[in-house]
Amino acid sequence: MTTAVNRIDKLFADRSRKRFIPYITVGDPTLEATYQLAHALVEAGADLLELGIPYSDPLADGPTIQRASQRALENGVSIGDALQLVARLRKSGMEAALVLFTYINPVMQYGIDRFFSDLAKYGADGVVIPDLPVEENGLAVEAARKYGLHVISLVAPTSESRIKSIGEQASGFLYCVSSLGVTGARESLRDDLSEFLERVKASTAVPTAVGFGISTPQQVKAVAPHTDGVIVGSAIVREIEKHAEQLKDPVQSPEAVEKIKTFVHQLASALQ
Amino acid sequence: MKEAVAATRVVPDKNGRFGAFGGKFVPETLMNALTELEAAFAEAMQDPAFREELNGLLREYAGRPTPLTYAERLTEELGGARIYLKREDLNHTGAHKLNNALGQGLLAKRMGKKSIIAETGAGQHGVASATVAAKLGLSCKVFMGEEDIRRQSLNVFRMNLLGAEVVPAVSGSRTLKDATNEAIRYWVSNVEETFYVIGSVVGPHPYPYIVREFQKIIGEETRAQILQMLGKLPDEIIACVGGGSNAIGMFYPFISDGQVALRGVEAAGRGVDTDKHAATLSLGRPGVIHGSLTYLLQDEHGQVQEAHSISAGLDYPGVGPEHAYLKDSGRVTYTSVTDEEALAAVQMLCRTEGIIPALESAHAIAEAMKRAPQMSKDEILVICLSGRGDKDVLTIQDALGSKEEGKQQ
Ligand SMILES: Cc1ncc(COP(=O)(O)O)c(C=O)c1O
């Protein structure tokens, strides 16, 4: 049992500021690079980090994150490594909220209660499980509560009549899927996006964050008025992919990290 | 012989669970579509006009009922139980897959969708979907693993000829699992205008239920045919299990006949003691794949493992959740046969009955070759001959080629 206030709650206690939430895949291209990148993202203005645990069959992910998963799996990265990374980040003084992104099957195999217990022990604050809709999340939610963590629910433009019940059950923040489809950078966003985001806002007491497809500072600016947080994944993972070889090389890595930091800073500063 | 137990529970329940298995483990974007599908299916099945249209197509287009053939020379050869073949190979397009594709295609049309997508392994479900799309005037995209495109080039050509677009899946093992991932990803992106025609009793609820309802005609016909021919039920029924649709279709109408033993046969590939097999129920552990909680071939971290079988239609690391339930309840016995045994079964059926079976179906025949000699001459054994082997002749030629050449000299 944890009594400390969850960092996600602490973060959103002040809702006058918009929060920037980058996603990266753990172990892409190496665990050491992820550690360095996590710190760089926070320095670039991230308030919460979403750390993806690589999976063999990432159904909700587009090609960019699929390839990141593949690179990480080739390094043999598993849940255990992701937890160790969280522990290492906390030890090094990282205060940003940390949310793990994983599919349900690895969690089931690890053991649902054990997973949340370890998440709390190592210092994570919540989890996003894209293939676990509210109908199936009972066991996970129960375990998360026990350890003072959040299971972040998703809501999509196609959720329609489900928006209300998802909004009522949401915990931590509510992840609004900005476009139909899998993760991946998109040229343009849906015309009816702001309307959808406003509907979600009205249906829930928890803060909202919007993601899936957001890739440019312009898009960040456009959605900001309708949400408490903006999530960017594939666009950052694509930058990491471009610099993968340098990131693997201890000599060249700092320069690559610096470039990615600059890229992320542009996205993060578009929010304020 | 072990007395089979009759299952009594009605499955799936309202949450799409077959006991502990099944469910809807999919991205939120799809949840509403699944709810709509469930409602549309329930409503369609209560509409006599829908059922009549489907029955009409099954009768006059697909050629149902398919015959139940007494395999006299195979019976003599094996020297045990009397063997009957349920001839799904004589269904239009050459496999049981059309039963389901017609049902889902009509449902798509009824729901006002203009395009369908499908995943395929062997290509049989892809061909069936392309056929239905042509017949009903829908557009059709079929996702198929690159490896399967290579193994089943004839079926790729058939799909193209029928006007469908075949989209290669290039991730992972480039087989059925990956084709299904790609189909689901495409569906998430185009859910509002696209109907996803799933080819087996897999995927999120309500698919395992819908596909069973469209395939149970296999068992219903078999039951009526054998009663008419012999005045009694069979003692044992054998069917191959990939995702499990021909097997569920065959078994379901016999589930409460406790005296009828049911056997599902998985692909053991190069052997269950190797890592090249597709024996999900025998060697897998419960886990989630393609939206359903079921037995799954996976490593210790829950990463999905690649399956292997000479038969593209059985090459799948998951299995329908109803089979997981029937395994745990003990109602159905699941076994596996190797690539080599399946090839021997192909030859046996060719030479005794003049029928070239699909490599998938050959797994059921191989199991029957083990079972029949252990049964008495007055016992009845029915095999579900799920499809014909024309699509596999190149693979079979490859595998047997050198041996045959040797013999001819
Ligand atoms: C002839 C035939 N039999 C069996 C199968 C396996 O599928 P299922 O287990 O769903 O019947 C296939 C799949 O492609 C097939 O083509």
XYZ file of C-alpha atoms and ligand atoms in Angstrom:
697
model
C 0.000 0.000 0.000
C 1.189 3.461 -0.853
C 0.072 6.541 0.961
C 2.067 9.071 -1.048
C 0.028 11.175 -3.475
C 0.152 9.756 -6.992
C 2.278 12.008 -9.232
C -0.410 12.080 -11.928
C -2.854 13.583 -9.438
C -0.229 16.024 -8.214
C 0.538 17.069 -11.781
C -3.043 17.785 -12.759
C -4.001 19.405 -9.445
C -3.141 22.665 -11.184
C -5.183 22.583 -14.362
C -4.353 26.090 -15.466
C -1.264 24.744 -17.240
C -1.386 22.340 -20.174
C 0.782 19.253 -19.824
C 3.086 17.727 -22.398
C 3.269 13.930 -22.555
C 5.816 12.271 -24.849
C 5.888 8.547 -25.594
C 9.024 6.477 -26.200
C 9.564 2.717 -26.402
C 11.716 1.194 -23.673
C 14.898 -0.300 -25.124
C 14.692 1.541 -28.454
C 17.413 1.464 -29.565
C 18.974 0.483 -26.193
C 17.992 0.638 -22.524
C 20.765 3.137 -21.858
C 19.467 5.399 -24.645
C 15.971 5.284 -23.174
C 17.371 6.358 -19.802
C 19.206 9.302 -21.359
C 16.220 10.223 -23.539
C 13.821 10.149 -20.588
C 15.881 12.798 -18.811
C 16.193 14.819 -22.015
C 12.428 14.750 -22.535
C 11.828 16.128 -19.057
C 14.410 18.854 -19.652
C 12.626 19.628 -22.920
C 9.395 20.275 -21.044
C 7.683 16.918 -20.515
C 5.470 16.694 -17.445
C 4.620 13.019 -17.730
C 6.431 10.293 -19.639
C 4.729 7.415 -21.338
C 7.134 4.476 -21.556
C 6.153 1.709 -23.969
C 6.926 -1.908 -23.164
C 7.714 -3.605 -26.476
C 5.286 -6.282 -27.642
C 5.369 -8.835 -30.442
C 1.862 -8.027 -31.669
C 1.197 -4.322 -31.053
C -2.328 -4.177 -32.495
C -2.966 -0.543 -31.661
C 0.314 0.714 -33.099
C 1.236 1.911 -36.558
C 4.448 1.057 -38.424
C 6.692 3.563 -36.579
C 6.050 2.176 -33.088
C 5.897 -1.394 -34.439
C 9.461 -0.944 -35.671
C 10.518 0.546 -32.327
C 9.004 -2.489 -30.574
C 10.864 -4.760 -32.930
C 14.193 -3.029 -32.230
C 13.603 -3.262 -28.491
C 12.531 -6.919 -28.656
C 15.722 -7.713 -30.525
C 17.473 -6.432 -27.388
C 15.357 -8.869 -25.337
C 13.544 -6.076 -23.465
C 10.700 -7.239 -21.193
C 8.471 -5.879 -18.412
C 11.253 -6.527 -15.927
C 13.600 -4.213 -17.836
C 10.955 -1.491 -18.010
C 10.482 -1.686 -14.241
C 14.233 -1.526 -13.675
C 14.384 1.541 -15.884
C 11.668 3.218 -13.811
C 13.611 2.418 -10.648
C 16.784 3.841 -12.145
C 15.030 7.037 -13.231
C 13.623 7.541 -9.743
C 16.982 6.886 -8.148
C 18.499 9.549 -10.356
C 15.995 12.041 -9.022
C 13.384 12.101 -11.765
C 10.158 13.616 -10.429
C 7.980 13.535 -13.579
C 4.969 11.224 -13.547
C 5.704 7.903 -15.276
C 3.099 5.827 -17.050
C 3.858 2.506 -18.700
C 2.181 1.624 -21.985
C 1.718 -2.124 -22.485
C -0.611 -4.651 -24.045
C -2.597 -6.879 -21.696
C -1.015 -10.230 -22.506
C 2.459 -9.566 -21.057
C 0.750 -8.182 -17.927
C -1.362 -11.329 -17.559
C 1.697 -13.526 -17.905
C 3.630 -11.429 -15.369
C 0.650 -11.648 -13.029
C -1.773 -8.721 -12.728
C -1.371 -8.155 -8.994
C 2.398 -8.630 -9.138
C 2.597 -6.165 -12.015
C 0.856 -3.361 -10.153
C 2.649 -4.144 -6.926
C 5.990 -3.857 -8.727
C 4.901 -0.742 -10.608
C 4.270 0.951 -7.262
C 7.435 -0.448 -5.721
C 9.655 0.831 -8.527
C 7.990 4.221 -8.726
C 5.586 4.270 -11.692
C 2.254 6.069 -11.408
C -0.032 4.353 -13.859
C -0.472 2.280 -16.951
C -2.134 2.555 -20.360
C -3.330 -0.771 -21.807
C -4.788 -0.110 -25.257
C -6.398 -3.533 -25.671
C -8.168 -3.458 -22.311
C -11.520 -1.679 -22.704
C -13.569 -0.842 -19.603
C -15.580 -4.073 -19.976
C -12.429 -6.120 -19.375
C -10.413 -3.962 -16.988
C -11.959 -5.000 -13.644
C -9.041 -7.018 -12.301
C -6.482 -4.445 -13.394
C -8.404 -1.540 -11.872
C -8.817 -3.397 -8.594
C -5.093 -4.168 -8.382
C -4.122 -0.624 -9.403
C -6.293 0.880 -6.643
C -4.750 -1.378 -4.082
C -1.337 0.107 -4.849
C -2.421 3.715 -5.408
C -1.967 3.614 -9.209
C -4.097 4.611 -12.179
C -5.274 2.500 -15.097
C -5.666 5.165 -17.770
C -8.766 4.560 -19.915
C -9.018 5.476 -23.576
C -11.942 7.083 -25.311
C -12.290 7.301 -29.102
C -14.281 9.355 -31.599
C -16.307 6.192 -32.214
C -17.082 5.674 -28.512
C -20.360 7.609 -28.882
C -22.746 6.385 -26.181
C -19.841 4.832 -24.305
C -18.266 8.229 -23.599
C -20.421 8.762 -20.518
C -19.621 5.500 -18.744
C -15.950 5.651 -19.689
C -15.812 9.218 -18.384
C -17.426 8.237 -15.103
C -15.026 5.340 -14.518
C -11.880 7.181 -15.611
C -8.972 7.419 -13.222
C -5.841 9.600 -13.353
C -6.581 11.193 -16.698
C -8.626 10.205 -19.706
C -6.729 9.426 -22.903
C -8.655 10.818 -25.877
C -7.822 9.121 -29.142
C -7.627 11.957 -31.661
C -8.051 9.937 -34.828
C -9.424 6.603 -35.915
C -6.729 4.086 -36.423
C -3.490 3.049 -34.873
C -0.735 5.273 -33.513
C 1.254 7.125 -36.127
C 1.917 10.665 -37.281
C -0.827 12.204 -39.402
C -0.883 15.105 -41.796
C -4.141 16.488 -40.552
C -6.544 15.935 -37.691
C -10.282 15.231 -37.801
C -12.576 18.183 -38.441
C -14.835 17.151 -35.584
C -11.968 16.703 -33.105
C -12.641 19.743 -30.941
C -16.305 18.841 -30.667
C -15.379 15.314 -29.565
C -12.860 16.626 -27.020
C -15.412 19.014 -25.558
C -17.926 16.179 -25.228
C -15.395 14.065 -23.394
C -14.456 16.952 -21.096
C -18.086 17.397 -20.155
C -18.461 13.704 -19.311
C -15.636 13.327 -16.830
C -14.216 14.786 -13.657
C -10.658 13.744 -14.440
C -8.290 15.719 -16.706
C -8.104 14.774 -20.376
C -5.113 14.283 -22.646
C -5.238 13.843 -26.385
C -3.019 11.697 -28.574
C -2.703 9.362 -31.646
C -1.509 11.171 -34.716
C -0.348 14.470 -33.244
C 3.046 15.242 -34.718
C 3.621 18.971 -35.254
C 3.722 22.101 -33.054
C 0.762 23.436 -35.104
C -1.331 20.398 -34.236
C -0.310 20.686 -30.581
C -1.484 24.318 -30.582
C -4.732 23.425 -32.320
C -5.844 20.824 -29.780
C -4.496 22.569 -26.665
C -7.586 24.682 -25.888
C -9.748 21.549 -25.681
C -7.626 19.422 -23.381
C -5.407 19.332 -20.288
C -2.580 17.449 -21.951
C -1.165 16.539 -25.338
C 0.495 13.189 -26.080
C 3.044 12.802 -28.876
C 4.469 9.376 -29.711
C 5.270 8.353 -33.272
C 6.724 11.732 -34.258
C 9.318 11.430 -31.465
C 9.925 7.726 -32.080
C 10.599 8.601 -35.709
C 13.314 11.032 -34.610
C 14.802 8.339 -32.397
C 14.749 5.941 -35.331
C 16.625 8.464 -37.479
C 19.350 8.680 -34.845
C 19.295 5.021 -33.792
C 22.863 4.261 -34.831
C 24.270 7.320 -33.044
C 22.210 6.584 -29.943
C 23.800 3.156 -29.726
C 27.282 4.662 -29.789
C 28.394 6.092 -26.416
C 30.532 8.762 -28.123
C 27.895 10.045 -30.541
C 24.893 9.503 -28.322
C 24.954 12.844 -26.405
C 24.711 14.793 -29.648
C 21.779 12.699 -30.886
C 20.000 13.067 -27.548
C 20.490 16.818 -27.806
C 18.879 16.900 -31.276
C 15.874 14.917 -30.108
C 15.583 17.203 -27.102
C 15.410 20.224 -29.391
C 12.741 18.548 -31.500
C 10.650 17.745 -28.417
C 11.162 21.205 -26.952
C 9.489 22.708 -30.029
C 6.468 20.486 -29.498
C 6.309 21.111 -25.758
C 6.637 24.863 -26.030
C 3.787 25.016 -28.549
C 1.517 24.198 -25.606
C 2.087 27.248 -23.455
C -12.560 -45.597 -24.190
C -13.065 -42.557 -21.998
C -16.745 -41.613 -21.649
C -17.250 -38.156 -23.033
C -19.018 -35.666 -20.810
C -21.853 -33.578 -22.147
C -21.331 -29.851 -21.732
C -24.399 -28.210 -20.271
C -23.661 -24.492 -20.112
C -24.857 -22.276 -22.903
C -21.901 -20.317 -24.256
C -20.977 -17.597 -24.870
C -22.520 -15.559 -22.030
C -23.541 -11.940 -22.532
C -19.953 -10.783 -22.053
C -18.807 -13.057 -24.825
C -17.182 -15.509 -22.429
C -16.897 -19.237 -22.980
C -16.235 -20.074 -19.351
C -13.070 -18.113 -18.593
C -12.219 -17.630 -22.279
C -13.229 -15.179 -25.003
C -14.111 -11.550 -24.255
C -13.329 -8.345 -26.126
C -9.693 -7.291 -25.729
C -9.560 -4.669 -28.467
C -8.794 -0.963 -28.821
C -11.624 1.297 -27.671
C -12.074 2.532 -31.263
C -13.563 -0.858 -32.180
C -15.834 -1.378 -29.187
C -18.815 0.413 -30.612
C -18.511 -1.497 -33.897
C -18.555 -4.785 -31.989
C -21.686 -3.757 -30.106
C -23.358 -2.763 -33.372
C -22.319 -6.026 -34.977
C -23.747 -8.027 -32.110
C -27.077 -6.220 -32.345
C -27.213 -6.481 -36.146
C -26.477 -10.195 -36.031
C -29.140 -10.894 -33.388
C -31.685 -8.919 -35.352
C -30.775 -10.547 -38.686
C -31.027 -14.057 -37.292
C -34.528 -13.325 -36.090
C -35.586 -12.082 -39.486
C -37.005 -14.946 -41.596
C -36.142 -13.023 -44.774
C -32.425 -12.930 -43.845
C -32.358 -16.627 -43.043
C -34.171 -17.479 -46.249
C -31.739 -15.406 -48.306
C -28.793 -17.122 -46.642
C -30.322 -20.582 -46.970
C -31.113 -19.886 -50.613
C -27.490 -18.948 -51.335
C -26.202 -21.961 -49.421
C -28.485 -24.223 -51.426
C -28.346 -22.746 -54.903
C -24.945 -21.038 -54.944
C -22.726 -22.958 -52.540
C -24.272 -26.338 -53.356
C -25.405 -27.398 -49.896
C -26.112 -29.774 -48.358
C -22.699 -31.295 -48.977
C -22.712 -35.108 -49.137
C -21.717 -37.512 -46.409
C -19.628 -40.141 -48.205
C -18.997 -43.660 -46.948
C -15.235 -44.187 -47.383
C -15.400 -47.893 -48.163
C -11.853 -48.523 -49.319
C -10.322 -46.392 -46.577
C -12.408 -48.332 -44.049
C -11.145 -51.646 -45.460
C -7.582 -50.405 -45.541
C -7.624 -49.356 -41.890
C -9.603 -52.388 -40.758
C -11.612 -50.862 -37.938
C -14.440 -48.349 -37.620
C -16.691 -47.536 -40.578
C -15.477 -44.175 -41.870
C -17.676 -41.420 -43.304
C -16.436 -38.178 -44.829
C -18.360 -34.924 -44.537
C -17.603 -33.398 -47.899
C -16.963 -29.690 -47.264
C -14.459 -30.000 -50.114
C -17.481 -30.038 -52.423
C -18.734 -26.698 -51.152
C -18.300 -23.937 -53.768
C -14.729 -22.567 -53.628
C -13.540 -25.831 -52.152
C -13.779 -25.464 -48.386
C -16.130 -24.880 -45.481
C -15.001 -21.241 -45.330
C -17.755 -20.127 -47.728
C -20.518 -20.979 -45.214
C -19.278 -18.241 -42.921
C -18.224 -15.774 -45.617
C -21.726 -15.877 -47.128
C -23.319 -15.270 -43.734
C -21.048 -12.382 -42.827
C -21.213 -10.937 -46.349
C -25.003 -10.797 -46.195
C -24.756 -9.239 -42.757
C -22.337 -6.595 -44.072
C -24.764 -5.736 -46.823
C -27.654 -5.575 -44.405
C -25.637 -3.173 -42.235
C -25.138 -0.928 -45.255
C -21.378 -1.489 -45.594
C -19.966 -1.299 -49.107
C -16.572 -2.825 -48.446
C -15.365 -5.890 -46.633
C -11.928 -6.896 -45.468
C -10.668 -10.330 -44.517
C -7.512 -12.027 -43.283
C -6.393 -15.297 -44.762
C -3.808 -17.983 -44.139
C -4.216 -20.753 -46.691
C -6.147 -18.349 -48.867
C -9.380 -20.328 -48.601
C -11.129 -17.726 -46.466
C -9.716 -15.004 -48.703
C -11.091 -16.750 -51.771
C -14.433 -17.295 -50.054
C -14.598 -13.602 -49.063
C -13.580 -12.447 -52.553
C -16.253 -14.728 -53.994
C -18.953 -13.389 -51.705
C -17.880 -9.805 -52.406
C -18.259 -10.434 -56.132
C -21.589 -12.166 -55.688
C -23.008 -9.425 -53.455
C -21.391 -6.458 -55.190
C -19.055 -5.376 -52.391
C -15.420 -4.307 -52.630
C -12.916 -6.590 -50.920
C -9.392 -6.344 -49.479
C -7.699 -9.487 -48.222
C -4.735 -9.301 -45.834
C -2.313 -12.164 -46.264
C 1.149 -12.851 -44.854
C 3.989 -12.604 -47.356
C 5.064 -16.153 -46.538
C 1.548 -17.446 -47.252
C 1.364 -15.450 -50.477
C 4.378 -17.471 -51.547
C 2.996 -20.815 -50.324
C -0.475 -20.303 -51.749
C 0.179 -18.437 -54.971
C -2.720 -20.125 -56.745
C -5.184 -18.769 -54.234
C -3.683 -15.285 -54.540
C -4.337 -15.458 -58.261
C -7.892 -16.677 -57.653
C -8.587 -13.739 -55.340
C -7.263 -11.285 -57.900
C -9.316 -12.916 -60.609
C -12.390 -12.504 -58.409
C -11.689 -8.796 -58.141
C -10.232 -8.614 -54.642
C -7.089 -6.773 -53.631
C -4.540 -8.884 -51.749
C -2.564 -6.816 -49.240
C 0.716 -8.410 -48.097
C 1.424 -8.456 -44.350
C 5.157 -8.030 -43.889
C 5.537 -7.997 -40.095
C 6.454 -10.860 -37.756
C 6.307 -14.372 -39.188
C 4.412 -13.068 -42.253
C 1.681 -15.663 -41.811
C -1.927 -15.740 -40.574
C -1.248 -14.064 -37.209
C 0.353 -11.081 -38.890
C -2.314 -10.887 -41.580
C -4.877 -10.724 -38.776
C -2.930 -7.934 -37.012
C -2.910 -5.943 -40.244
C -6.602 -6.557 -40.879
C -7.456 -5.344 -37.372
C -5.249 -2.253 -37.760
C -6.904 -1.434 -41.057
C -10.303 -1.983 -39.491
C -9.501 0.409 -36.613
C -8.681 3.074 -39.209
C -11.729 2.458 -41.394
C -14.247 1.105 -38.943
C -17.084 3.373 -39.970
C -17.403 2.123 -43.538
C -15.771 -1.320 -43.447
C -17.069 -4.722 -42.352
C -14.402 -7.126 -41.128
C -15.227 -10.689 -42.189
C -13.245 -12.859 -39.751
C -12.533 -16.317 -41.122
C -12.559 -18.507 -38.064
C -14.036 -18.769 -34.574
C -11.396 -16.357 -33.276
C -11.207 -12.639 -32.526
C -13.230 -10.554 -30.084
C -16.837 -11.296 -29.176
C -19.188 -11.587 -31.047
C -17.033 -13.120 -33.813
C -16.420 -16.573 -32.280
C -20.165 -16.824 -31.721
C -21.195 -15.507 -35.150
C -18.778 -17.769 -37.016
C -19.972 -20.800 -35.037
C -23.582 -20.001 -35.882
C -22.731 -19.780 -39.593
C -20.634 -22.973 -39.522
C -22.849 -25.210 -37.392
C -24.676 -26.193 -40.567
C -21.818 -28.697 -41.078
C -22.737 -30.628 -37.944
C -26.474 -30.201 -38.397
C -26.363 -31.723 -41.852
C -24.027 -34.494 -40.717
C -26.339 -35.378 -37.847
C -29.394 -35.613 -40.089
C -27.485 -37.504 -42.798
C -26.026 -40.158 -40.539
C -29.344 -40.670 -38.772
C -31.006 -41.140 -42.115
C -28.334 -43.486 -43.442
C -27.776 -45.590 -40.354
C -30.447 -44.679 -37.858
C -27.845 -43.853 -35.227
C -25.310 -41.242 -34.229
C -21.589 -41.696 -34.910
C -19.313 -42.965 -32.150
C -16.577 -40.503 -32.891
C -16.037 -37.357 -34.941
C -12.669 -35.936 -35.967
C -11.922 -32.465 -37.343
C -8.767 -30.406 -37.800
C -8.294 -27.244 -35.724
C -6.567 -24.110 -36.958
C -8.660 -21.293 -35.573
C -11.249 -23.996 -35.160
C -14.216 -23.064 -37.352
C -14.755 -26.300 -39.263
C -14.308 -28.211 -36.012
C -16.760 -26.082 -34.015
C -19.207 -26.161 -36.927
C -19.018 -29.946 -36.934
C -18.935 -30.482 -33.151
C -21.470 -27.971 -31.926
C -24.662 -29.869 -32.874
C -23.248 -32.953 -31.108
C -22.073 -31.268 -27.906
C -24.959 -32.541 -25.811
C -24.785 -36.056 -27.297
C -22.452 -37.361 -24.611
C -22.015 -40.738 -26.360
C -20.379 -39.080 -29.387
C -16.643 -38.660 -28.804
C -15.213 -35.485 -30.337
C -11.575 -35.070 -31.353
C -9.897 -31.894 -32.575
C -6.571 -32.262 -34.351
C -3.948 -29.550 -34.298
C -0.812 -29.286 -36.403
C 2.275 -30.679 -34.700
C 4.441 -29.399 -37.564
C 7.881 -30.953 -37.253
C 6.870 -32.437 -33.904
C 5.600 -31.317 -30.485
C 9.079 -31.852 -29.061
C 10.475 -29.205 -31.458
C 9.740 -25.463 -31.540
C 8.193 -25.775 -35.001
C 4.562 -26.607 -34.404
C 1.087 -25.084 -34.127
C -0.241 -27.240 -31.272
C -1.812 -24.375 -29.349
C -4.195 -26.351 -27.136
C -1.634 -29.029 -26.339
C 1.332 -26.764 -25.631
C 0.040 -23.200 -25.197
C -0.978 -21.269 -22.075
C -3.984 -18.977 -21.634
C -3.325 -15.505 -22.990
C -4.802 -12.816 -25.213
C -4.506 -12.800 -28.988
C -6.555 -10.840 -31.490
C -9.049 -9.687 -28.924
C -9.745 -12.991 -27.255
C -8.542 -14.775 -24.129
C -7.647 -18.297 -25.179
C -4.792 -20.782 -25.360
C -1.782 -19.172 -26.960
C 1.728 -20.126 -28.014
C 3.888 -17.592 -26.183
C 7.201 -17.226 -24.408
C 7.687 -16.655 -20.672
C 7.250 -12.873 -21.138
C 3.950 -13.205 -22.979
C 5.402 -12.442 -26.417
C 3.470 -14.372 -29.040
C 5.453 -17.175 -30.650
C 5.446 -18.096 -34.286
C 3.544 -21.225 -35.221
C 4.670 -23.710 -37.815
C 2.776 -26.119 -40.009
C 3.127 -27.320 -43.574
C -0.509 -26.316 -43.846
C -0.970 -22.549 -44.006
C -4.516 -22.797 -42.618
C -3.368 -24.377 -39.344
C -0.343 -22.134 -38.906
C -1.768 -19.978 -36.095
C -0.487 -19.481 -32.516
C -3.986 -18.981 -31.083
C -7.235 -20.945 -31.246
C -10.924 -20.131 -30.888
C -11.953 -19.498 -27.242
C -14.745 -22.058 -27.442
C -12.136 -24.756 -28.085
C -10.211 -23.570 -25.020
C -13.442 -23.979 -23.067
C -14.222 -27.394 -24.559
C -10.704 -28.567 -23.780
C -10.854 -27.487 -20.148
C -14.360 -28.921 -19.699
C -13.122 -32.232 -21.131
C -15.917 -32.470 -23.703
C -13.494 -32.505 -26.643
C -10.150 -34.300 -26.816
C -7.385 -32.435 -28.636
C -4.460 -34.189 -30.262
C -1.915 -33.245 -32.898
C -0.321 -34.791 -35.969
C 2.925 -33.889 -37.727
C 3.565 -32.542 -41.226
C 4.823 -35.957 -42.199
C 1.740 -37.775 -40.933
C -0.491 -35.289 -42.753
C 1.382 -35.896 -46.005
C 0.978 -39.652 -45.606
C -2.743 -39.082 -45.024
C -3.024 -37.056 -48.242
C -1.601 -39.990 -50.166
C -3.784 -42.495 -48.375
C -6.996 -40.632 -49.175
C -5.954 -40.022 -52.774
C -5.279 -43.700 -53.378
C -8.160 -45.245 -51.489
C -10.955 -42.783 -52.227
C -9.892 -40.684 -55.212
C -10.081 -37.490 -53.158
C -7.208 -35.001 -52.794
C -7.777 -33.422 -49.377
C -6.537 -30.013 -48.256
C -3.411 -30.287 -46.101
C -5.488 -28.922 -43.205
C -8.097 -31.658 -43.579
C -5.330 -34.237 -43.978
C -4.537 -33.694 -40.294
C -7.990 -35.034 -39.411
C -7.486 -37.985 -41.750
C -4.087 -38.746 -40.205
C -5.702 -38.844 -36.760
C -8.441 -41.131 -38.120
C -5.731 -43.448 -39.465
C -4.580 -43.863 -35.868
C -8.044 -44.088 -34.334
C -10.002 -46.291 -36.748
C -7.893 -49.468 -36.289
C -8.465 -49.184 -32.534
C -12.233 -49.107 -32.976
C -14.516 -52.047 -33.714
C -16.055 -52.718 -37.132
C -19.531 -51.743 -36.004
C -18.424 -48.338 -34.753
C -18.901 -45.219 -36.852
C -16.208 -42.596 -37.355
C -16.970 -39.326 -39.143
C -14.182 -37.105 -40.496
C -14.785 -33.497 -41.414
C -13.127 -33.147 -44.788
C -12.914 -29.380 -44.517
C -11.511 -28.678 -47.974
C -10.029 -29.957 -51.180
C -6.329 -30.086 -51.859
C -6.005 -28.384 -55.246
C -4.526 -25.300 -53.586
C -1.854 -27.472 -51.939
C -0.618 -29.561 -54.847
C 2.538 -27.488 -55.286
C 3.392 -27.782 -51.595
C 2.631 -31.484 -51.653
C 4.682 -31.940 -54.804
C 7.561 -30.134 -53.145
C 7.379 -32.297 -50.046
C 6.863 -35.599 -51.840
C 8.680 -34.844 -55.075
C 11.980 -36.554 -54.476
C 10.360 -39.617 -52.906
C 7.979 -40.059 -55.855
C 10.747 -39.723 -58.414
C 12.643 -42.431 -56.629
C 9.704 -44.803 -56.847
C 9.037 -44.294 -60.546
C 12.522 -45.374 -61.568
C -9.571 -26.486 -45.871
C -9.318 -25.834 -44.558
N -9.537 -26.542 -43.438
C -9.312 -26.003 -42.226
C -8.823 -24.730 -42.063
C -8.534 -24.240 -40.686
O -9.462 -23.306 -40.200
P -10.527 -23.692 -39.113
O -9.796 -24.340 -37.991
O -11.122 -22.380 -38.745
O -11.510 -24.595 -39.722
C -8.595 -23.941 -43.210
C -8.092 -22.561 -43.074
O -7.677 -21.908 -43.968
C -8.841 -24.518 -44.481
O -8.613 -23.823 -45.604
